[in-house]
Amino acid sequence: VSKQMLEQVLRELQPLCTAEQQFIEKFFQLSQDAADLQVLEVSVRTMSSPVASPPSSLIQASAGTVGSEEPTTRLLSKIFSCLEPELRGFLDVCNKVHSFGCLHVLVTLNDSIFEMWDSSSALPSSFLNTVLGNMLLLAKSNFNKCIGTLCKEIEEAKMPSKMKGGILPSVSRFEEFVNFSEEAFRTARRRGELDKALLRLAGSVFSSVNSLSSANPKVNTDMVMMENFHHIHCFLCQKKIHCLKGKKREAKQKYSEHMEKYVIEYLGQPLEKLNHFFEGVKARVAQGVKEEEVSFQLAYSKQELRKVIDKYPGKEVKRALETLYKKIHKNLSPEENLLPVVWHAMEQEFIRQYQEFEDLIQRCYAGSGIAMDFTMEDLLSYFNSITLSN
């Protein structure tokens, strides 16, 4: 409503000021001559003041301004002396109607000034241009203050004490602003100020996710980062805002990076001792021990390998994977629906590890007849059955 009222006020100002300008120029046959200007100034002063100033004092007072402004502009400034203060007060009211009201004010003023310039009718007076230019500067200042406050709010946001995961309040606040601003600027002639603001806010929200993700020691940092950057990436894909393309790529990169960390961290658990054993094997090979001689190392002998493998019969591995699935299901927030994606990534990483273990057994324990209790087909069936049963 305030936006429509502001548009109406601005629409009515132009013909009013233009008509007054034309009347003054025609009635007073205005010229740039200094003597004409002084006579006219006396007339206006007389009309606008109960006591007329003596001509000599008027000449002295106006001597420094003759030629610095058009006579018409100076007269209109006196006739409409209350216009700028009234407009400032009105803009202040518009800003208070909504927390992001300054966006509507900025767009409306920008568009109105453009429309004036494009108008085929008589050009608006330089007086009105000056007034609206001042209002636009004020609108930009208010907009920048609003963005600064919002950035601070996002950067200083705290994670709710009972929140264990899911989308952070700072991310939701960023989305709220983007949705509102894109609607406000949907038909705007210019959006330079908005694009700069969006980049600034995106930087603040990325910073907030980085700091808040590790705020609660009971919550997995990589999980929080993964979910929130996934959410930001999906949101920016949906919005298709050109200036945020780089941030969209960055969000995707961070989401992928933290999902990988999350998967690897949890995947070590179902086959922890096997992982530990084969990490040691790889370390010996990296140190220069020949592959065929690794089994002669006491800690990595065939007997030790058999002991570790015996701890992981197929049934136990399947049970461990079921426990893992339940844990991930409990941790991840339902609104992001990342469980299928994470579970698939878990499966891919598990297969990769299994193949690596098989390869190391073939290379370092060739001819020993040692093999894990479960095959690749068994492993795929474990994951498949867990997925289907949930």
mmCIF file of C-alpha atoms in Angstrom:
data_model
loop_
_atom_site.group_PDB
_atom_site.id
_atom_site.type_symbol
_atom_site.label_atom_id
_atom_site.label_comp_id
_atom_site.label_asym_id
_atom_site.label_seq_id
_atom_site.Cartn_x
_atom_site.Cartn_y
_atom_site.Cartn_z
ATOM 1 C CA VAL A 1 0.000 0.000 0.000
ATOM 2 C CA SER A 2 2.812 2.456 0.925
ATOM 3 C CA LYS A 3 4.490 1.661 -2.426
ATOM 4 C CA GLN A 4 1.306 2.544 -4.329
ATOM 5 C CA MET A 5 0.889 5.756 -2.324
ATOM 6 C CA LEU A 6 4.499 6.778 -3.039
ATOM 7 C CA GLU A 7 4.004 6.055 -6.762
ATOM 8 C CA GLN A 8 0.856 8.220 -6.751
ATOM 9 C CA VAL A 9 2.619 11.101 -4.967
ATOM 10 C CA LEU A 10 5.501 11.029 -7.459
ATOM 11 C CA ARG A 11 3.124 10.791 -10.443
ATOM 12 C CA GLU A 12 1.273 13.905 -9.319
ATOM 13 C CA LEU A 13 4.391 15.918 -8.539
ATOM 14 C CA GLN A 14 5.731 16.117 -12.079
ATOM 15 C CA PRO A 15 2.725 17.773 -13.796
ATOM 16 C CA LEU A 16 2.330 20.097 -10.805
ATOM 17 C CA CYS A 17 5.952 21.299 -10.889
ATOM 18 C CA THR A 18 6.018 21.440 -14.696
ATOM 19 C CA ALA A 19 2.822 23.517 -14.796
ATOM 20 C CA GLU A 20 4.159 25.900 -12.141
ATOM 21 C CA GLN A 21 7.444 26.241 -14.038
ATOM 22 C CA GLN A 22 5.663 27.033 -17.299
ATOM 23 C CA PHE A 23 3.417 29.601 -15.587
ATOM 24 C CA ILE A 24 6.379 31.375 -13.936
ATOM 25 C CA GLU A 25 8.387 31.514 -17.167
ATOM 26 C CA LYS A 26 5.420 32.789 -19.176
ATOM 27 C CA PHE A 27 3.959 35.188 -16.625
ATOM 28 C CA PHE A 28 7.241 36.822 -15.601
ATOM 29 C CA GLN A 29 8.826 36.509 -19.077
ATOM 30 C CA LEU A 30 11.825 35.128 -17.246
ATOM 31 C CA SER A 31 15.316 35.705 -18.582
ATOM 32 C CA GLN A 32 18.812 35.119 -17.271
ATOM 33 C CA ASP A 33 19.299 38.867 -16.786
ATOM 34 C CA ALA A 34 20.464 39.595 -13.212
ATOM 35 C CA ALA A 35 18.288 42.717 -12.859
ATOM 36 C CA ASP A 36 15.161 40.727 -13.862
ATOM 37 C CA LEU A 37 16.074 38.059 -11.370
ATOM 38 C CA GLN A 38 16.450 40.559 -8.522
ATOM 39 C CA VAL A 39 13.056 42.172 -9.244
ATOM 40 C CA LEU A 40 11.465 38.721 -9.348
ATOM 41 C CA GLU A 41 13.150 37.713 -6.088
ATOM 42 C CA VAL A 42 11.647 40.802 -4.420
ATOM 43 C CA SER A 43 8.198 39.794 -5.672
ATOM 44 C CA VAL A 44 8.494 36.257 -4.332
ATOM 45 C CA ARG A 45 9.913 37.393 -0.995
ATOM 46 C CA THR A 46 7.045 39.861 -0.666
ATOM 47 C CA MET A 47 4.495 37.136 -1.399
ATOM 48 C CA SER A 48 6.016 34.598 0.977
ATOM 49 C CA SER A 49 6.819 36.906 3.914
ATOM 50 C CA PRO A 50 4.540 39.172 5.981
ATOM 51 C CA VAL A 51 7.267 41.816 6.060
ATOM 52 C CA ALA A 52 9.010 42.610 2.781
ATOM 53 C CA SER A 53 12.804 42.827 2.954
ATOM 54 C CA PRO A 54 14.305 46.050 1.698
ATOM 55 C CA PRO A 55 15.654 45.802 -1.870
ATOM 56 C CA SER A 56 19.240 46.612 -0.832
ATOM 57 C CA SER A 57 19.446 43.692 1.607
ATOM 58 C CA LEU A 58 17.882 41.372 -1.007
ATOM 59 C CA ILE A 59 20.513 42.351 -3.571
ATOM 60 C CA GLN A 60 23.296 41.647 -1.060
ATOM 61 C CA ALA A 61 21.758 38.329 0.021
ATOM 62 C CA SER A 62 21.245 37.099 -3.527
ATOM 63 C CA ALA A 63 24.491 38.408 -5.016
ATOM 64 C CA GLY A 64 26.357 35.169 -4.328
ATOM 65 C CA THR A 65 23.675 32.974 -5.895
ATOM 66 C CA VAL A 66 22.925 34.832 -9.139
ATOM 67 C CA GLY A 67 23.919 32.560 -12.001
ATOM 68 C CA SER A 68 24.517 29.520 -9.740
ATOM 69 C CA GLU A 69 20.964 28.238 -10.328
ATOM 70 C CA GLU A 70 18.364 28.856 -12.982
ATOM 71 C CA PRO A 71 15.928 31.604 -11.917
ATOM 72 C CA THR A 72 12.991 29.196 -12.288
ATOM 73 C CA THR A 73 14.606 26.626 -10.019
ATOM 74 C CA ARG A 74 15.278 29.229 -7.346
ATOM 75 C CA LEU A 75 11.687 30.432 -7.441
ATOM 76 C CA LEU A 76 10.252 26.919 -7.341
ATOM 77 C CA SER A 77 12.513 26.142 -4.370
ATOM 78 C CA LYS A 78 10.857 28.998 -2.475
ATOM 79 C CA ILE A 79 7.309 28.216 -3.599
ATOM 80 C CA PHE A 80 7.678 24.517 -2.754
ATOM 81 C CA SER A 81 9.993 24.979 0.245
ATOM 82 C CA CYS A 82 8.078 22.420 2.314
ATOM 83 C CA LEU A 83 8.173 19.716 -0.392
ATOM 84 C CA GLU A 84 11.533 18.117 0.455
ATOM 85 C CA PRO A 85 10.950 17.917 4.254
ATOM 86 C CA GLU A 86 7.478 16.473 3.647
ATOM 87 C CA LEU A 87 8.857 13.886 1.200
ATOM 88 C CA ARG A 88 11.575 12.897 3.675
ATOM 89 C CA GLY A 89 8.925 12.353 6.347
ATOM 90 C CA PHE A 90 6.794 10.323 3.948
ATOM 91 C CA LEU A 91 9.752 8.097 2.952
ATOM 92 C CA ASP A 92 10.461 7.521 6.617
ATOM 93 C CA VAL A 93 6.899 6.248 7.108
ATOM 94 C CA CYS A 94 7.211 3.979 4.028
ATOM 95 C CA ASN A 95 10.440 2.485 5.430
ATOM 96 C CA LYS A 96 8.756 1.675 8.742
ATOM 97 C CA VAL A 97 5.766 -0.151 7.228
ATOM 98 C CA HIS A 98 7.934 -3.251 6.551
ATOM 99 C CA SER A 99 11.424 -4.221 7.718
ATOM 100 C CA PHE A 100 12.505 -4.235 4.047
ATOM 101 C CA GLY A 101 10.307 -1.264 3.046
ATOM 102 C CA CYS A 102 13.381 0.687 1.925
ATOM 103 C CA LEU A 103 13.592 -1.649 -1.109
ATOM 104 C CA HIS A 104 10.188 -0.530 -2.398
ATOM 105 C CA VAL A 105 11.151 3.111 -1.824
ATOM 106 C CA LEU A 106 14.418 2.699 -3.748
ATOM 107 C CA VAL A 107 12.773 0.930 -6.711
ATOM 108 C CA THR A 108 9.856 3.377 -6.883
ATOM 109 C CA LEU A 109 12.107 6.457 -6.835
ATOM 110 C CA ASN A 110 14.526 4.983 -9.386
ATOM 111 C CA ASP A 111 11.715 4.046 -11.764
ATOM 112 C CA SER A 112 9.912 7.377 -11.362
ATOM 113 C CA ILE A 113 13.043 9.336 -12.244
ATOM 114 C CA PHE A 114 13.619 7.120 -15.307
ATOM 115 C CA GLU A 115 10.002 7.596 -16.413
ATOM 116 C CA MET A 116 10.394 11.345 -16.099
ATOM 117 C CA TRP A 117 13.459 11.356 -18.308
ATOM 118 C CA ASP A 118 11.752 9.094 -20.844
ATOM 119 C CA SER A 119 8.576 11.168 -20.861
ATOM 120 C CA SER A 120 7.703 12.707 -24.230
ATOM 121 C CA SER A 121 5.955 15.607 -22.482
ATOM 122 C CA ALA A 122 7.749 18.726 -21.274
ATOM 123 C CA LEU A 123 10.925 17.935 -19.404
ATOM 124 C CA PRO A 124 10.577 18.105 -15.630
ATOM 125 C CA SER A 125 12.023 21.161 -13.940
ATOM 126 C CA SER A 126 15.567 21.033 -12.677
ATOM 127 C CA PHE A 127 14.044 21.849 -9.271
ATOM 128 C CA LEU A 128 12.073 18.579 -9.216
ATOM 129 C CA ASN A 129 15.108 16.688 -10.538
ATOM 130 C CA THR A 130 17.128 18.056 -7.630
ATOM 131 C CA VAL A 131 14.481 17.176 -5.019
ATOM 132 C CA LEU A 132 14.015 13.654 -6.358
ATOM 133 C CA GLY A 133 17.788 13.235 -6.679
ATOM 134 C CA ASN A 134 18.107 14.097 -2.980
ATOM 135 C CA MET A 135 15.335 11.624 -2.149
ATOM 136 C CA LEU A 136 17.102 8.941 -4.179
ATOM 137 C CA LEU A 137 20.351 9.552 -2.274
ATOM 138 C CA LEU A 138 18.388 9.221 0.976
ATOM 139 C CA ALA A 139 16.730 6.011 -0.268
ATOM 140 C CA LYS A 140 20.124 4.517 -1.200
ATOM 141 C CA SER A 141 21.519 5.473 2.205
ATOM 142 C CA ASN A 142 18.549 3.828 3.986
ATOM 143 C CA PHE A 143 18.904 0.737 1.797
ATOM 144 C CA ASN A 144 22.631 0.432 2.612
ATOM 145 C CA LYS A 145 21.916 0.812 6.333
ATOM 146 C CA CYS A 146 19.269 -1.922 6.092
ATOM 147 C CA ILE A 147 21.747 -4.267 4.349
ATOM 148 C CA GLY A 148 24.454 -3.487 6.920
ATOM 149 C CA THR A 149 22.064 -4.289 9.776
ATOM 150 C CA LEU A 150 20.950 -7.513 8.093
ATOM 151 C CA CYS A 151 24.553 -8.625 7.444
ATOM 152 C CA LYS A 152 25.376 -8.050 11.100
ATOM 153 C CA GLU A 153 22.244 -9.940 12.185
ATOM 154 C CA ILE A 154 23.192 -12.913 9.982
ATOM 155 C CA GLU A 155 26.850 -12.945 11.033
ATOM 156 C CA GLU A 156 26.022 -12.686 14.743
ATOM 157 C CA ALA A 157 23.167 -15.222 14.685
ATOM 158 C CA LYS A 158 23.333 -17.948 17.327
ATOM 159 C CA MET A 159 22.338 -21.557 16.830
ATOM 160 C CA PRO A 160 19.198 -22.318 18.879
ATOM 161 C CA SER A 161 20.220 -24.365 21.942
ATOM 162 C CA LYS A 162 17.868 -27.273 21.136
ATOM 163 C CA MET A 163 18.730 -27.349 17.435
ATOM 164 C CA LYS A 164 20.691 -30.466 16.468
ATOM 165 C CA GLY A 165 20.849 -29.908 12.739
ATOM 166 C CA GLY A 166 18.774 -28.783 9.812
ATOM 167 C CA ILE A 167 18.646 -25.362 8.194
ATOM 168 C CA LEU A 168 20.210 -22.580 10.247
ATOM 169 C CA PRO A 169 18.176 -19.427 11.053
ATOM 170 C CA SER A 170 20.734 -17.238 9.226
ATOM 171 C CA VAL A 171 20.143 -19.216 5.997
ATOM 172 C CA SER A 172 16.368 -18.828 6.349
ATOM 173 C CA ARG A 173 16.787 -15.083 6.948
ATOM 174 C CA PHE A 174 18.919 -14.774 3.800
ATOM 175 C CA GLU A 175 16.244 -16.608 1.795
ATOM 176 C CA GLU A 176 13.528 -14.353 3.186
ATOM 177 C CA PHE A 177 15.399 -11.250 2.015
ATOM 178 C CA VAL A 178 16.200 -12.706 -1.426
ATOM 179 C CA ASN A 179 12.560 -13.675 -2.001
ATOM 180 C CA PHE A 180 11.301 -10.242 -0.925
ATOM 181 C CA SER A 181 13.934 -8.293 -2.881
ATOM 182 C CA GLU A 182 13.500 -10.283 -6.105
ATOM 183 C CA GLU A 183 9.778 -9.575 -5.987
ATOM 184 C CA ALA A 184 10.372 -5.877 -5.191
ATOM 185 C CA PHE A 185 12.889 -5.528 -8.065
ATOM 186 C CA ARG A 186 10.989 -7.805 -10.480
ATOM 187 C CA THR A 187 10.083 -4.957 -12.859
ATOM 188 C CA ALA A 188 12.779 -2.481 -11.777
ATOM 189 C CA ARG A 189 14.721 -0.607 -14.470
ATOM 190 C CA ARG A 190 17.972 -0.978 -12.517
ATOM 191 C CA ARG A 191 19.188 -3.496 -9.952
ATOM 192 C CA GLY A 192 22.843 -2.531 -9.435
ATOM 193 C CA GLU A 193 22.328 -1.688 -5.735
ATOM 194 C CA LEU A 194 20.482 -4.953 -5.152
ATOM 195 C CA ASP A 195 23.161 -7.090 -6.834
ATOM 196 C CA LYS A 196 25.878 -5.529 -4.661
ATOM 197 C CA ALA A 197 23.726 -6.109 -1.571
ATOM 198 C CA LEU A 198 23.037 -9.760 -2.479
ATOM 199 C CA LEU A 199 26.755 -10.497 -2.886
ATOM 200 C CA ARG A 200 27.454 -8.866 0.470
ATOM 201 C CA LEU A 201 24.664 -10.851 2.177
ATOM 202 C CA ALA A 202 25.749 -14.116 0.549
ATOM 203 C CA GLY A 203 29.243 -13.565 1.976
ATOM 204 C CA SER A 204 27.700 -13.041 5.433
ATOM 205 C CA VAL A 205 25.548 -16.169 5.254
ATOM 206 C CA PHE A 206 28.481 -18.335 4.095
ATOM 207 C CA SER A 207 30.522 -16.979 7.006
ATOM 208 C CA SER A 208 27.634 -17.698 9.402
ATOM 209 C CA VAL A 209 27.294 -21.320 8.245
ATOM 210 C CA ASN A 210 31.041 -21.832 8.670
ATOM 211 C CA SER A 211 31.029 -20.527 12.238
ATOM 212 C CA LEU A 212 27.690 -21.957 13.436
ATOM 213 C CA SER A 213 28.323 -25.463 12.096
ATOM 214 C CA SER A 214 30.908 -26.088 14.819
ATOM 215 C CA ALA A 215 29.041 -24.174 17.567
ATOM 216 C CA ASN A 216 27.438 -27.287 19.077
ATOM 217 C CA PRO A 217 30.006 -29.999 19.952
ATOM 218 C CA LYS A 218 27.226 -32.622 19.982
ATOM 219 C CA VAL A 219 26.397 -31.978 16.326
ATOM 220 C CA ASN A 220 28.512 -33.231 13.430
ATOM 221 C CA THR A 221 30.092 -30.171 11.770
ATOM 222 C CA ASP A 222 30.313 -31.730 8.300
ATOM 223 C CA MET A 223 26.656 -32.743 8.428
ATOM 224 C CA VAL A 224 25.543 -29.165 9.241
ATOM 225 C CA MET A 225 27.785 -27.721 6.504
ATOM 226 C CA MET A 226 26.612 -30.329 3.990
ATOM 227 C CA GLU A 227 22.896 -29.743 4.629
ATOM 228 C CA ASN A 228 23.035 -25.946 4.712
ATOM 229 C CA PHE A 229 25.232 -25.527 1.644
ATOM 230 C CA HIS A 230 23.058 -28.054 -0.201
ATOM 231 C CA HIS A 231 20.013 -25.974 0.775
ATOM 232 C CA ILE A 232 21.677 -22.708 -0.359
ATOM 233 C CA HIS A 233 22.758 -24.309 -3.660
ATOM 234 C CA CYS A 234 19.242 -25.605 -4.418
ATOM 235 C CA PHE A 235 17.724 -22.227 -3.501
ATOM 236 C CA LEU A 236 20.131 -20.320 -5.780
ATOM 237 C CA CYS A 237 19.505 -22.805 -8.629
ATOM 238 C CA GLN A 238 15.798 -22.106 -8.282
ATOM 239 C CA LYS A 239 16.225 -18.309 -8.178
ATOM 240 C CA LYS A 240 18.674 -18.042 -11.136
ATOM 241 C CA ILE A 241 20.175 -14.735 -9.959
ATOM 242 C CA HIS A 242 23.004 -13.836 -12.334
ATOM 243 C CA CYS A 243 25.221 -11.997 -9.818
ATOM 244 C CA LEU A 244 25.142 -15.024 -7.462
ATOM 245 C CA LYS A 245 26.370 -17.605 -10.004
ATOM 246 C CA GLY A 246 29.781 -17.700 -8.333
ATOM 247 C CA LYS A 247 28.196 -18.188 -4.898
ATOM 248 C CA LYS A 248 26.006 -20.966 -6.307
ATOM 249 C CA ARG A 249 29.139 -22.803 -7.534
ATOM 250 C CA GLU A 250 30.862 -22.217 -4.201
ATOM 251 C CA ALA A 251 27.857 -23.608 -2.292
ATOM 252 C CA LYS A 252 27.860 -26.741 -4.476
ATOM 253 C CA GLN A 253 31.590 -27.220 -3.940
ATOM 254 C CA LYS A 254 31.239 -26.844 -0.156
ATOM 255 C CA TYR A 255 28.231 -29.181 -0.065
ATOM 256 C CA SER A 256 30.134 -31.871 -2.014
ATOM 257 C CA GLU A 257 33.305 -31.415 0.025
ATOM 258 C CA HIS A 258 31.530 -31.772 3.374
ATOM 259 C CA MET A 259 29.387 -34.680 2.209
ATOM 260 C CA GLU A 260 32.593 -36.508 1.275
ATOM 261 C CA LYS A 261 34.072 -35.785 4.715
ATOM 262 C CA TYR A 262 30.842 -36.859 6.421
ATOM 263 C CA VAL A 263 30.687 -40.110 4.439
ATOM 264 C CA ILE A 264 34.342 -41.006 5.029
ATOM 265 C CA GLU A 265 34.138 -40.209 8.750
ATOM 266 C CA TYR A 266 31.158 -42.497 9.281
ATOM 267 C CA LEU A 267 32.292 -45.180 6.873
ATOM 268 C CA GLY A 268 35.375 -45.929 8.910
ATOM 269 C CA GLN A 269 33.134 -47.324 11.649
ATOM 270 C CA PRO A 270 31.586 -50.489 10.152
ATOM 271 C CA LEU A 271 35.014 -51.874 9.144
ATOM 272 C CA GLU A 272 37.167 -49.897 11.552
ATOM 273 C CA LYS A 273 39.774 -52.587 12.308
ATOM 274 C CA LEU A 274 40.073 -53.584 8.642
ATOM 275 C CA ASN A 275 40.553 -49.926 7.734
ATOM 276 C CA HIS A 276 43.220 -49.534 10.379
ATOM 277 C CA PHE A 277 45.032 -52.706 9.275
ATOM 278 C CA PHE A 278 45.139 -51.800 5.577
ATOM 279 C CA GLU A 279 46.133 -48.189 6.307
ATOM 280 C CA GLY A 280 49.181 -49.714 8.009
ATOM 281 C CA VAL A 281 49.861 -51.936 4.980
ATOM 282 C CA LYS A 282 49.731 -48.923 2.635
ATOM 283 C CA ALA A 283 52.036 -46.969 4.948
ATOM 284 C CA ARG A 284 54.672 -49.774 4.871
ATOM 285 C CA VAL A 285 54.555 -49.920 1.065
ATOM 286 C CA ALA A 286 54.869 -46.114 0.924
ATOM 287 C CA GLN A 287 57.942 -46.366 3.168
ATOM 288 C CA GLY A 288 59.638 -48.675 0.669
ATOM 289 C CA VAL A 289 58.720 -52.182 1.876
ATOM 290 C CA LYS A 290 58.169 -54.434 -1.158
ATOM 291 C CA GLU A 291 54.558 -55.592 -1.522
ATOM 292 C CA GLU A 292 55.477 -59.286 -1.431
ATOM 293 C CA GLU A 293 57.425 -58.702 1.807
ATOM 294 C CA VAL A 294 54.697 -56.896 3.777
ATOM 295 C CA SER A 295 53.367 -60.212 5.137
ATOM 296 C CA PHE A 296 56.738 -60.806 6.830
ATOM 297 C CA GLN A 297 56.185 -57.750 9.030
ATOM 298 C CA LEU A 298 55.015 -58.986 12.426
ATOM 299 C CA ALA A 299 52.056 -56.598 12.736
ATOM 300 C CA TYR A 300 50.945 -57.302 9.140
ATOM 301 C CA SER A 301 51.473 -61.038 8.854
ATOM 302 C CA LYS A 302 48.992 -63.394 7.202
ATOM 303 C CA GLN A 303 47.957 -64.577 10.659
ATOM 304 C CA GLU A 304 47.200 -61.016 11.802
ATOM 305 C CA LEU A 305 45.201 -60.359 8.607
ATOM 306 C CA ARG A 306 43.114 -63.511 9.195
ATOM 307 C CA LYS A 307 42.404 -62.374 12.766
ATOM 308 C CA VAL A 308 41.115 -58.994 11.545
ATOM 309 C CA ILE A 309 39.033 -60.541 8.736
ATOM 310 C CA ASP A 310 37.464 -63.009 11.196
ATOM 311 C CA LYS A 311 36.048 -60.051 13.121
ATOM 312 C CA TYR A 312 33.922 -59.124 10.091
ATOM 313 C CA PRO A 313 31.650 -61.969 9.019
ATOM 314 C CA GLY A 314 29.020 -60.978 6.451
ATOM 315 C CA LYS A 315 26.151 -60.934 8.975
ATOM 316 C CA GLU A 316 28.053 -58.561 11.251
ATOM 317 C CA VAL A 317 28.854 -56.224 8.366
ATOM 318 C CA LYS A 318 25.194 -56.111 7.351
ATOM 319 C CA ARG A 319 24.152 -55.401 10.962
ATOM 320 C CA ALA A 320 26.779 -52.637 11.206
ATOM 321 C CA LEU A 321 25.458 -51.075 7.988
ATOM 322 C CA GLU A 322 21.886 -51.186 9.327
ATOM 323 C CA THR A 323 23.031 -49.399 12.497
ATOM 324 C CA LEU A 324 24.858 -46.852 10.361
ATOM 325 C CA TYR A 325 21.747 -46.209 8.255
ATOM 326 C CA LYS A 326 19.634 -45.607 11.374
ATOM 327 C CA LYS A 327 22.234 -43.222 12.757
ATOM 328 C CA ILE A 328 22.374 -41.212 9.522
ATOM 329 C CA HIS A 329 18.569 -41.197 9.326
ATOM 330 C CA LYS A 330 18.419 -39.808 12.854
ATOM 331 C CA ASN A 331 21.072 -37.154 12.191
ATOM 332 C CA LEU A 332 19.856 -35.757 8.861
ATOM 333 C CA SER A 333 16.968 -33.300 8.763
ATOM 334 C CA PRO A 334 13.881 -34.512 6.856
ATOM 335 C CA GLU A 335 13.335 -31.208 5.023
ATOM 336 C CA GLU A 336 16.536 -31.532 2.994
ATOM 337 C CA ASN A 337 15.823 -35.176 2.060
ATOM 338 C CA LEU A 338 19.545 -35.903 1.731
ATOM 339 C CA LEU A 339 19.318 -39.418 3.152
ATOM 340 C CA PRO A 340 19.102 -41.194 -0.277
ATOM 341 C CA VAL A 341 21.985 -39.091 -1.627
ATOM 342 C CA VAL A 342 24.194 -39.666 1.424
ATOM 343 C CA TRP A 343 23.338 -43.360 1.590
ATOM 344 C CA HIS A 344 24.239 -43.801 -2.099
ATOM 345 C CA ALA A 345 27.530 -41.963 -1.500
ATOM 346 C CA MET A 346 28.147 -44.289 1.474
ATOM 347 C CA GLU A 347 27.572 -47.293 -0.782
ATOM 348 C CA GLN A 348 29.971 -45.986 -3.449
ATOM 349 C CA GLU A 349 32.678 -45.282 -0.882
ATOM 350 C CA PHE A 350 32.172 -48.667 0.775
ATOM 351 C CA ILE A 351 32.546 -50.426 -2.603
ATOM 352 C CA ARG A 352 35.677 -48.382 -3.308
ATOM 353 C CA GLN A 353 37.181 -49.405 0.035
ATOM 354 C CA TYR A 354 36.212 -53.037 -0.453
ATOM 355 C CA GLN A 355 37.902 -53.096 -3.872
ATOM 356 C CA GLU A 356 40.991 -51.455 -2.390
ATOM 357 C CA PHE A 357 41.182 -54.114 0.380
ATOM 358 C CA GLU A 358 40.755 -56.902 -2.199
ATOM 359 C CA ASP A 359 43.488 -55.373 -4.357
ATOM 360 C CA LEU A 360 45.904 -55.092 -1.391
ATOM 361 C CA ILE A 361 45.253 -58.747 -0.431
ATOM 362 C CA GLN A 362 46.005 -59.829 -4.030
ATOM 363 C CA ARG A 363 49.214 -57.782 -4.194
ATOM 364 C CA CYS A 364 50.633 -58.239 -0.671
ATOM 365 C CA TYR A 365 49.231 -61.677 0.284
ATOM 366 C CA ALA A 366 49.230 -63.398 -3.143
ATOM 367 C CA GLY A 367 48.600 -67.149 -3.072
ATOM 368 C CA SER A 368 47.600 -67.081 0.621
ATOM 369 C CA GLY A 369 44.002 -67.994 -0.114
ATOM 370 C CA ILE A 370 42.905 -65.267 2.324
ATOM 371 C CA ALA A 371 39.614 -63.535 1.394
ATOM 372 C CA MET A 372 36.995 -61.508 3.197
ATOM 373 C CA ASP A 373 33.913 -63.316 4.423
ATOM 374 C CA PHE A 374 31.606 -61.391 2.075
ATOM 375 C CA THR A 375 31.783 -60.762 -1.672
ATOM 376 C CA MET A 376 30.992 -57.678 -3.729
ATOM 377 C CA GLU A 377 27.590 -59.207 -4.593
ATOM 378 C CA ASP A 378 26.894 -59.715 -0.881
ATOM 379 C CA LEU A 379 27.806 -56.111 -0.188
ATOM 380 C CA LEU A 380 25.470 -54.782 -2.899
ATOM 381 C CA SER A 381 22.638 -56.962 -1.576
ATOM 382 C CA TYR A 382 23.184 -55.584 1.981
ATOM 383 C CA PHE A 383 22.814 -52.012 0.778
ATOM 384 C CA ASN A 384 19.863 -52.892 -1.458
ATOM 385 C CA SER A 385 17.925 -54.668 1.293
ATOM 386 C CA ILE A 386 18.538 -51.827 3.791
ATOM 387 C CA THR A 387 17.336 -49.255 1.240
ATOM 388 C CA LEU A 388 14.215 -51.260 0.366
ATOM 389 C CA SER A 389 13.284 -52.008 3.988
ATOM 390 C CA ASN A 390 13.382 -48.353 4.927
#
